[in-house]
PDB file of C-alpha atoms in Angstrom:
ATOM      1  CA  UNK A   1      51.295  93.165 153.808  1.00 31.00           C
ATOM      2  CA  UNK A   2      53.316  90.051 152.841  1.00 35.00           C
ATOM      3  CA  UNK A   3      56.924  90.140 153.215  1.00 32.00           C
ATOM      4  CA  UNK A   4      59.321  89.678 150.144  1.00 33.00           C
ATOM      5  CA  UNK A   5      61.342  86.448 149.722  1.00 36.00           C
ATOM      6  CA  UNK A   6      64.933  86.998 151.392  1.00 37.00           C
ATOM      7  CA  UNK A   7      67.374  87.100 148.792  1.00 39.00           C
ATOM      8  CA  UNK A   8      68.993  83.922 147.939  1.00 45.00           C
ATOM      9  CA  UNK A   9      72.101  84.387 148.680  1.00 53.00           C
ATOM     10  CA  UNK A  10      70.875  85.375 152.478  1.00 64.00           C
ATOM     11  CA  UNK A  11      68.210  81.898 151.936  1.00 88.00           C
ATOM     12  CA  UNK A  12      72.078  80.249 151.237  1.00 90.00           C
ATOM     13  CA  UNK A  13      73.598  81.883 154.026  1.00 93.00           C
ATOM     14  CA  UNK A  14      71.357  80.718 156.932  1.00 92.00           C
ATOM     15  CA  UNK A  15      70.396  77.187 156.224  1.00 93.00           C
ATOM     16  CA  UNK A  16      74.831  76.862 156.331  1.00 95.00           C
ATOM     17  CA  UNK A  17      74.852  78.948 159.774  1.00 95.00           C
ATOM     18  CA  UNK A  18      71.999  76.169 160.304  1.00 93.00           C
ATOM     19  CA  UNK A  19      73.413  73.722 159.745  1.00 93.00           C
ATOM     20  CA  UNK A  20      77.117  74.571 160.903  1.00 94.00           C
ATOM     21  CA  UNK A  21      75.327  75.430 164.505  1.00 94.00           C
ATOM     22  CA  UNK A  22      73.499  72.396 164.855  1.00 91.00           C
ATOM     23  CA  UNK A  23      76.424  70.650 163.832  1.00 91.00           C
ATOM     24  CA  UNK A  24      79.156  72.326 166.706  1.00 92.00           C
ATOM     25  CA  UNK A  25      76.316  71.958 169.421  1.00 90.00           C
ATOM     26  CA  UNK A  26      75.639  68.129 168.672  1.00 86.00           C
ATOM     27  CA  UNK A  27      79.857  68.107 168.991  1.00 87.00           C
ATOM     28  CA  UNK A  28      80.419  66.564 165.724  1.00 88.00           C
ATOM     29  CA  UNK A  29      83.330  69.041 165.257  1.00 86.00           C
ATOM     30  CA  UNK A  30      86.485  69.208 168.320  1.00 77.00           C
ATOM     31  CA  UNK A  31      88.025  72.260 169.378  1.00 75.00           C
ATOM     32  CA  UNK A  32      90.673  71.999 166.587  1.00 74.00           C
ATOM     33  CA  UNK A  33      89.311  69.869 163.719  1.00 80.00           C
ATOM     34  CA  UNK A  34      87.019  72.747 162.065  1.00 88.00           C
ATOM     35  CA  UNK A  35      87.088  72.814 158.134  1.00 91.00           C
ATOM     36  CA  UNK A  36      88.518  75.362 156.606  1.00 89.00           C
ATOM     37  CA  UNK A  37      86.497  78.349 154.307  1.00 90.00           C
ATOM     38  CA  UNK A  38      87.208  75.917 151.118  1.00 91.00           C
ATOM     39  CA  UNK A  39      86.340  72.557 152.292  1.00 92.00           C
ATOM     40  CA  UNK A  40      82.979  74.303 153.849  1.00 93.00           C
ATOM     41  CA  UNK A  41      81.879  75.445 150.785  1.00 93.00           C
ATOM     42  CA  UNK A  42      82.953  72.821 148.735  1.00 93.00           C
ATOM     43  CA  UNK A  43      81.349  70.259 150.879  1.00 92.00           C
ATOM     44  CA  UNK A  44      78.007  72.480 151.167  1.00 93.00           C
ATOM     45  CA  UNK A  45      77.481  73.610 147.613  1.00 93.00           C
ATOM     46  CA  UNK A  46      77.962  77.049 148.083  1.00 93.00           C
ATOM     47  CA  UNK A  47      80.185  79.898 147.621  1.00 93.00           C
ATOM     48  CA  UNK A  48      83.416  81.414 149.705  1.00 92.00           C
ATOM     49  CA  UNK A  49      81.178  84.249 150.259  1.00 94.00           C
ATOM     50  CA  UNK A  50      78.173  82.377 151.804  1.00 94.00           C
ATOM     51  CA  UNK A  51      80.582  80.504 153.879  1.00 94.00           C
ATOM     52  CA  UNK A  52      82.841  83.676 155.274  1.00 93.00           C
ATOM     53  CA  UNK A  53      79.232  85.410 155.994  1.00 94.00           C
ATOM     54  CA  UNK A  54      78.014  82.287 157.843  1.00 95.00           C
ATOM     55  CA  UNK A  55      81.715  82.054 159.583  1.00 95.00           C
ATOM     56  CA  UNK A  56      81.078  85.414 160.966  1.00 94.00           C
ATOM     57  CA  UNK A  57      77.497  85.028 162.052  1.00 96.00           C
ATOM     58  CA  UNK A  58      78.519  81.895 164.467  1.00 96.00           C
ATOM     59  CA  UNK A  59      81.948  83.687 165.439  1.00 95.00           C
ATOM     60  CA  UNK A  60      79.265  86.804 166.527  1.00 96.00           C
ATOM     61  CA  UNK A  61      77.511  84.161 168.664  1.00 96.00           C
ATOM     62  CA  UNK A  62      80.306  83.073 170.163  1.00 95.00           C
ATOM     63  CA  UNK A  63      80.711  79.268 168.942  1.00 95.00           C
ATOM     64  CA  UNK A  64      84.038  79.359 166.839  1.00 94.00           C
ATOM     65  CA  UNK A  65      86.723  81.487 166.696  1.00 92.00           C
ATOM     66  CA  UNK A  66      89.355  81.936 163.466  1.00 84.00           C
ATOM     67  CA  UNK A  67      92.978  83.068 164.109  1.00 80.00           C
ATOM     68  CA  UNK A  68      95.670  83.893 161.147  1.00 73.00           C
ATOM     69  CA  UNK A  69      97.266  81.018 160.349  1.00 68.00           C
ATOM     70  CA  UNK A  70      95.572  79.035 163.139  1.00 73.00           C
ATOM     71  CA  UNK A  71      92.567  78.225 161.335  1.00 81.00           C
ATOM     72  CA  UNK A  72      88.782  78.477 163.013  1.00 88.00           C
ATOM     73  CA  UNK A  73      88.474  76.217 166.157  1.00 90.00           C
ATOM     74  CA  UNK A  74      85.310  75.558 168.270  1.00 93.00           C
ATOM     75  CA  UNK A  75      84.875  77.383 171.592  1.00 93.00           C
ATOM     76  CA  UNK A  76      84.385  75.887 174.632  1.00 91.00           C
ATOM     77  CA  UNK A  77      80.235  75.387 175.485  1.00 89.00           C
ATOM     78  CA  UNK A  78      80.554  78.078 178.282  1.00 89.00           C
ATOM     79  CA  UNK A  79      81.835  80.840 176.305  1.00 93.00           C
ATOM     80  CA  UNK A  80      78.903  80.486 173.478  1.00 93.00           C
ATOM     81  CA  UNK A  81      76.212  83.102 173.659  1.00 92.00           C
ATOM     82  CA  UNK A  82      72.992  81.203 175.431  1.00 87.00           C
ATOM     83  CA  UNK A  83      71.245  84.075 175.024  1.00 87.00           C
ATOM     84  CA  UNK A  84      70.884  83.946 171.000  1.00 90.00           C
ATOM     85  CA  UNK A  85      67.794  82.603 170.391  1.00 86.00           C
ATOM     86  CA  UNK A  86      69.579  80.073 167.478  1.00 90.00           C
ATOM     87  CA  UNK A  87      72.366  78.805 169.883  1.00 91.00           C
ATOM     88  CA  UNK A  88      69.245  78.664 172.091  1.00 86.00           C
ATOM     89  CA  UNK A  89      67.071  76.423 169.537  1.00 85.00           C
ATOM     90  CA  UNK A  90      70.004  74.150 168.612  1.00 88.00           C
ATOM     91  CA  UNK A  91      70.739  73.165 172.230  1.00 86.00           C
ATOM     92  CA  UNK A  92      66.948  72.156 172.618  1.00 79.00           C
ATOM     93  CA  UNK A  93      66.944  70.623 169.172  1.00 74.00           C
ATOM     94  CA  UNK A  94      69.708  68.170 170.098  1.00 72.00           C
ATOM     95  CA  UNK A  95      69.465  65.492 172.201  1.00 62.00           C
ATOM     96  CA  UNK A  96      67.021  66.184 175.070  1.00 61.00           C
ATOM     97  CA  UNK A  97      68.211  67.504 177.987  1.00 75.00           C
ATOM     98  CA  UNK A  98      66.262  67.932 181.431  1.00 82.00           C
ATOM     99  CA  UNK A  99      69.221  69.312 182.585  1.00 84.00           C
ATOM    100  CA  UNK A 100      69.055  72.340 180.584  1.00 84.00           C
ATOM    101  CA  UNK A 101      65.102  72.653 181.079  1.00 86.00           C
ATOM    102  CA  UNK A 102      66.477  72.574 184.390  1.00 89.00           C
ATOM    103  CA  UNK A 103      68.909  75.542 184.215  1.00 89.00           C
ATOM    104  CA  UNK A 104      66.155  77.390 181.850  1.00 88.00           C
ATOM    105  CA  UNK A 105      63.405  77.864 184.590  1.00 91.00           C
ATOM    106  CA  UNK A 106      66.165  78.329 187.326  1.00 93.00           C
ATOM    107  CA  UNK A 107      66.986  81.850 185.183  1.00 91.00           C
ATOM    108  CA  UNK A 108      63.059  82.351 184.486  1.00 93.00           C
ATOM    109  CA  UNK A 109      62.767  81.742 188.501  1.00 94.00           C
ATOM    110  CA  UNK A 110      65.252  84.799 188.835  1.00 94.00           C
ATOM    111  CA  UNK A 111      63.778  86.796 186.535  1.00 95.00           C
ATOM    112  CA  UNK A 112      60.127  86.692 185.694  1.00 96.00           C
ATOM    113  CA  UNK A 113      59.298  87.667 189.454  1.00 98.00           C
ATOM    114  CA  UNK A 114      60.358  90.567 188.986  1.00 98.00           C
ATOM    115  CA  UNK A 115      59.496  91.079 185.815  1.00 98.00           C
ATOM    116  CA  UNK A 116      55.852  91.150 186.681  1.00 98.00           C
ATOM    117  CA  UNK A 117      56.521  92.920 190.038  1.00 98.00           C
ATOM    118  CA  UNK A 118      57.685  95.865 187.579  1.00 98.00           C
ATOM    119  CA  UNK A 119      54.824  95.124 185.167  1.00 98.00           C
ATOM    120  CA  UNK A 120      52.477  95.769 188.178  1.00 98.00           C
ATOM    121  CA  UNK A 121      53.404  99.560 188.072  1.00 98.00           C
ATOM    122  CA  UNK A 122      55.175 100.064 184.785  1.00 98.00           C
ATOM    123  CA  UNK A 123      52.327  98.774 182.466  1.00 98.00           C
ATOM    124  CA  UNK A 124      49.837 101.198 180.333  1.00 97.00           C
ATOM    125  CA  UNK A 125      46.312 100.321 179.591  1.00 97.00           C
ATOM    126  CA  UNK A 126      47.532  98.848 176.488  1.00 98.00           C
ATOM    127  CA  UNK A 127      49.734  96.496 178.361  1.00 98.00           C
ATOM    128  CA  UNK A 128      47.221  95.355 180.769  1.00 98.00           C
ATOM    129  CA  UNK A 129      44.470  95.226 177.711  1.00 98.00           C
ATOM    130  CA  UNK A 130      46.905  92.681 176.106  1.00 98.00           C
ATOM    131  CA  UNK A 131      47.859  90.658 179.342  1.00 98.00           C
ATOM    132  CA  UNK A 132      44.055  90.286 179.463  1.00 98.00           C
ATOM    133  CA  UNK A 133      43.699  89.341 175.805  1.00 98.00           C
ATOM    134  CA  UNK A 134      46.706  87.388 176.089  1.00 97.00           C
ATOM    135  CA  UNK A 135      44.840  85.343 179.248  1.00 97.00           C
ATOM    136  CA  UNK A 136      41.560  85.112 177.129  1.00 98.00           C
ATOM    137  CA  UNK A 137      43.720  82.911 174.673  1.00 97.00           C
ATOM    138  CA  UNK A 138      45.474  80.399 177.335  1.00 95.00           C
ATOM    139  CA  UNK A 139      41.685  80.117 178.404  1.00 95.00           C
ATOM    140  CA  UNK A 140      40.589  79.385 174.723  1.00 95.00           C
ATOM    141  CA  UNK A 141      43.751  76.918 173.757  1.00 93.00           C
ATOM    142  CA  UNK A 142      42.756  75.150 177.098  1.00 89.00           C
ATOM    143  CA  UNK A 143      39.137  74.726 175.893  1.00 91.00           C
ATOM    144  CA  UNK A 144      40.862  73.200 172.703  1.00 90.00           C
ATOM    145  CA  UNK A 145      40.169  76.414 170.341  1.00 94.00           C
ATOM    146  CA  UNK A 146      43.824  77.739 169.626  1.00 92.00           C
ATOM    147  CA  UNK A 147      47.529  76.566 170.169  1.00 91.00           C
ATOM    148  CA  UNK A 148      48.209  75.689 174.064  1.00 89.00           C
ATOM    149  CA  UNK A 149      51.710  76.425 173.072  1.00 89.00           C
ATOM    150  CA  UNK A 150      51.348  80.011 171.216  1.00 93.00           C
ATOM    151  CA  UNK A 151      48.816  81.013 173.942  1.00 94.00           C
ATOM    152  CA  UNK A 152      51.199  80.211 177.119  1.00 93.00           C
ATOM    153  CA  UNK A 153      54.257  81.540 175.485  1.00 94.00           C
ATOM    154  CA  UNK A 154      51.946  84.947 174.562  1.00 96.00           C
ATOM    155  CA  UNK A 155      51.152  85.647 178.147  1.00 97.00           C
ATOM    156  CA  UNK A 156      54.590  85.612 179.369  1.00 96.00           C
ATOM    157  CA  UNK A 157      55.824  88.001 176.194  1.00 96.00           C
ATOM    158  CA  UNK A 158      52.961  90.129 177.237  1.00 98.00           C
ATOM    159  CA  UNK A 159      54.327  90.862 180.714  1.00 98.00           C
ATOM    160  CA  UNK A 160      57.885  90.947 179.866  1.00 97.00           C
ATOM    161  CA  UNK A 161      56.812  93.754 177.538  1.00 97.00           C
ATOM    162  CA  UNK A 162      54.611  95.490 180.068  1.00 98.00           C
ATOM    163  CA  UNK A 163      57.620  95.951 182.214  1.00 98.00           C
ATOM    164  CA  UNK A 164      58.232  98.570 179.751  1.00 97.00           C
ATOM    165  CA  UNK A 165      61.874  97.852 180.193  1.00 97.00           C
ATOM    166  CA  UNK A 166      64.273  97.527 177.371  1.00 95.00           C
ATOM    167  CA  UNK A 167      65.911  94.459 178.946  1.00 94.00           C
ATOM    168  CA  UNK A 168      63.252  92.759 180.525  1.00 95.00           C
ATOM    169  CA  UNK A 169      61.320  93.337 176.785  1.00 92.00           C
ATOM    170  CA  UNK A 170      64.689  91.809 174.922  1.00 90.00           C
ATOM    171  CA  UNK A 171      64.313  88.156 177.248  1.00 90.00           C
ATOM    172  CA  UNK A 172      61.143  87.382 175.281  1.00 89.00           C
ATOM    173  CA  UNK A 173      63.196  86.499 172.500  1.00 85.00           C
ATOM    174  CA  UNK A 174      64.836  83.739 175.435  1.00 84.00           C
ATOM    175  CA  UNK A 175      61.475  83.143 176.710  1.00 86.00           C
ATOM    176  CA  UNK A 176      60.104  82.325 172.879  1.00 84.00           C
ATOM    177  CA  UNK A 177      62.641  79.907 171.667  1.00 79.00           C
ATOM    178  CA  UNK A 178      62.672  78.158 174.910  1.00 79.00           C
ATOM    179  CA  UNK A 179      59.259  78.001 176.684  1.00 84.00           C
ATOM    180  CA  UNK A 180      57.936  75.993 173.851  1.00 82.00           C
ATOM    181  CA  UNK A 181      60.055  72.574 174.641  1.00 80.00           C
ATOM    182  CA  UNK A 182      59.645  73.708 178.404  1.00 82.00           C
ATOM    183  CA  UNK A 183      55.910  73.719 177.807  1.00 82.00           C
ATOM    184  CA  UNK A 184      55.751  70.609 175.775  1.00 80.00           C
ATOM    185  CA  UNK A 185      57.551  68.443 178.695  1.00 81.00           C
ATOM    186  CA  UNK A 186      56.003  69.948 181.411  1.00 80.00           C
ATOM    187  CA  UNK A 187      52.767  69.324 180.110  1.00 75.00           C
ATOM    188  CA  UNK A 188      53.541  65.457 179.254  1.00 74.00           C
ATOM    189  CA  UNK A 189      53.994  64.878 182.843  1.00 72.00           C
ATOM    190  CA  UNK A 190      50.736  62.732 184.276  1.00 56.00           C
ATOM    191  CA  UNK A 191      48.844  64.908 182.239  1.00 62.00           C
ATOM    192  CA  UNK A 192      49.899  68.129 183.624  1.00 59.00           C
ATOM    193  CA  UNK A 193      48.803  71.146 182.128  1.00 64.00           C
ATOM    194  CA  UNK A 194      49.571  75.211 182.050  1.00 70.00           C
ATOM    195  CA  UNK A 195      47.198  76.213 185.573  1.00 89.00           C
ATOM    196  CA  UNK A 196      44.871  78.957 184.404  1.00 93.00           C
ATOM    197  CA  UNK A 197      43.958  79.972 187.488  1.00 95.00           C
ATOM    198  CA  UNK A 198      47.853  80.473 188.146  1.00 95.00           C
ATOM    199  CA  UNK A 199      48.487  82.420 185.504  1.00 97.00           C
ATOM    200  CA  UNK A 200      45.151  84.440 186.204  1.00 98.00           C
ATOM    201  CA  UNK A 201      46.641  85.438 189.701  1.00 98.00           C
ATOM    202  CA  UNK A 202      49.590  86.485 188.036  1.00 98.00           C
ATOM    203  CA  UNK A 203      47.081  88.850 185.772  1.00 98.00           C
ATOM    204  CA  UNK A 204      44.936  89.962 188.440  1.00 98.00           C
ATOM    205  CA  UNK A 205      47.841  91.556 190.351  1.00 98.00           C
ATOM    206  CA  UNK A 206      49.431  93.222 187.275  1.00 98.00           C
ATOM    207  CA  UNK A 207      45.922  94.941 186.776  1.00 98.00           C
ATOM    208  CA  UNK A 208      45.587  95.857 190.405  1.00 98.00           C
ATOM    209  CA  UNK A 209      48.688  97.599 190.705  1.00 98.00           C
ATOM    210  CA  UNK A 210      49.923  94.941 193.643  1.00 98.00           C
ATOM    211  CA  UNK A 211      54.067  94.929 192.710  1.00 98.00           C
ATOM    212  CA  UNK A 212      54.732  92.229 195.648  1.00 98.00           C
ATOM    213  CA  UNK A 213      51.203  90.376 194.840  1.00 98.00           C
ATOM    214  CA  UNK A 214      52.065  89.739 191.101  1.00 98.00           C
ATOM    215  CA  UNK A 215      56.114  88.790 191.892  1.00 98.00           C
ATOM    216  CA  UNK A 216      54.311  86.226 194.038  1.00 98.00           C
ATOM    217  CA  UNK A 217      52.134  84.627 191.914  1.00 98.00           C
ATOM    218  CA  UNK A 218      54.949  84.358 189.011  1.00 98.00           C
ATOM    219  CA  UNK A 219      57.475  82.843 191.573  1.00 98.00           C
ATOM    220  CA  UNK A 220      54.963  80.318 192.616  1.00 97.00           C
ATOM    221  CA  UNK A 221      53.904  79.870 188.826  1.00 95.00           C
ATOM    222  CA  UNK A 222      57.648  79.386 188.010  1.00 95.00           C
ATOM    223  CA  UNK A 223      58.423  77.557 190.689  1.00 95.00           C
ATOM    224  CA  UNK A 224      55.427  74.680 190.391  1.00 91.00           C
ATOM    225  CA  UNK A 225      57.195  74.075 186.764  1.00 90.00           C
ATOM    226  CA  UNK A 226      60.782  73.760 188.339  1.00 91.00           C
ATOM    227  CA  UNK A 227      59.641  71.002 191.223  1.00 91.00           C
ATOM    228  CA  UNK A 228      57.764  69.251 187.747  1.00 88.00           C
ATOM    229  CA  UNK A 229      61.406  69.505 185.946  1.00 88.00           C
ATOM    230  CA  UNK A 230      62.821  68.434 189.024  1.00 87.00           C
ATOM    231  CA  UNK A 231      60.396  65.666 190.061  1.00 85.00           C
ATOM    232  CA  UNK A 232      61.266  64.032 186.461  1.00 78.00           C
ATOM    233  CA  UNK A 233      65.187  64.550 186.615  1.00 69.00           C
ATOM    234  CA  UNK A 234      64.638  62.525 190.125  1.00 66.00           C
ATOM    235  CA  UNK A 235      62.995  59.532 188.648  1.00 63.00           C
ATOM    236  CA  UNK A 236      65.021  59.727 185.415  1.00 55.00           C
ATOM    237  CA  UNK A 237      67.667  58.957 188.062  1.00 54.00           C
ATOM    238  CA  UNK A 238      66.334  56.332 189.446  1.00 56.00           C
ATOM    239  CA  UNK A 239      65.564  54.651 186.962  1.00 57.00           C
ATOM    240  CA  UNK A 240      69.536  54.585 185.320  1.00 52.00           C
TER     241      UNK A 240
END
């Protein structure tokens, strides 16, 4: 069933917390030279109660802060909330980081492992049915019938949530915003592309029941993306 239209006023309220968070991540505003409520919504076109709603939505993710008679101020870029998938999306939307690609796989290094080493035991036979489904489409995208992107990101989603684990299930939402500009990078290097067969080990142990067999397979999966991300900070290097 097709969703309804979000209300305007919500429509009004996002593209501001859009364009407010794109605007503190790109540093266009310093710690202390936020506008105030007025000038926001002067400036934007919209009302004091679009703006205070937006306000609190960026305060809740941990990029300003607003203090009686102090005004709002910018936090410092280690106290923002990497974990919401918008702070998430304007970081990789701004200028293009392999430093941050970097720091990305290092946490899916530490976590997707074990994530699958849990997935091995945890998942039910709709789990593993999807994994497989969800392997069928990287194998289709790479035959150039479906989205390369979609497909890749699917597979990894489809573990996380086989884990059957609150937390591990929440880091899709990381995974999804992120994997995409991993993906697209990785995949521009000499040609590389997502291994099948790597992602088929990764599979195969899930659906055997081999915990230690599938953390292997995603660590070595993992890691053959981080020595790309490396490789390519290296020669970035060089060449400055």
């Amino acid at each position: 069933m097709e969703q309804p239209p979000a209300p305007a006023g919500r429509n009004l309220t996002y593209g501001l917390l859009d364009s407010l968070g794109v605007a503190i991540v790109t540093g266009r505003y310093g710690a202390r030279d936020f506008p105030t409520e007025a000038e926001l919504a002067k400036h934007h076109g919209v009302s004091r109660s679009v703006t205070r709603e937006a306000m609190k939505m960026l305060a809740a993710k941990g990029l300003v802060s607003a203090r009686q008679r102090k005004g709002t101020s910018v936090r410092p870029a280690a106290e923002w909330n990497l974990f919401d998938p918008d702070v998430l999306r304007w970081l990789l939307e701004r200028r293009f980081s392999i430093d941050l690609l970097r720091h990305f796989t290092q946490l899916r290094l530490g976590t997707e492992p074990e994530a699958a080493a849990v997935a091995a035991t945890a998942a039910d036979a709709g789990d593993r049915e999807r994994i497989t489904a969800a392997l069928a489409r990287m194998v289709e995208a790479d035959a150039g019938r479906g989205d390369v992107l979609d497909a890749d990101t699917g597979f990894h989603v489809a573990v996380l949530r086989a884990t059957r684990n609150p937390f591990y299930a929440q880091f899709r939402v990381v995974v999804s915003a992120a994997l995409r500009k991993s993906i697209r990078f990785t995949n521009g290097i000499k040609g590389h592309s997502a291994s099948i067969a790597e992602h088929a080990a990764v599979a195969d142990a899930i659906l055997a029941r081999d915990p230690d067999a599938a953390r292997e397979a995603m660590r070595r999966l993992i890691g053959n993306v981080l020595l790309l991300i490396e490789g390519a900070e290296g020669e970035a290097a060089e060449q400055a």
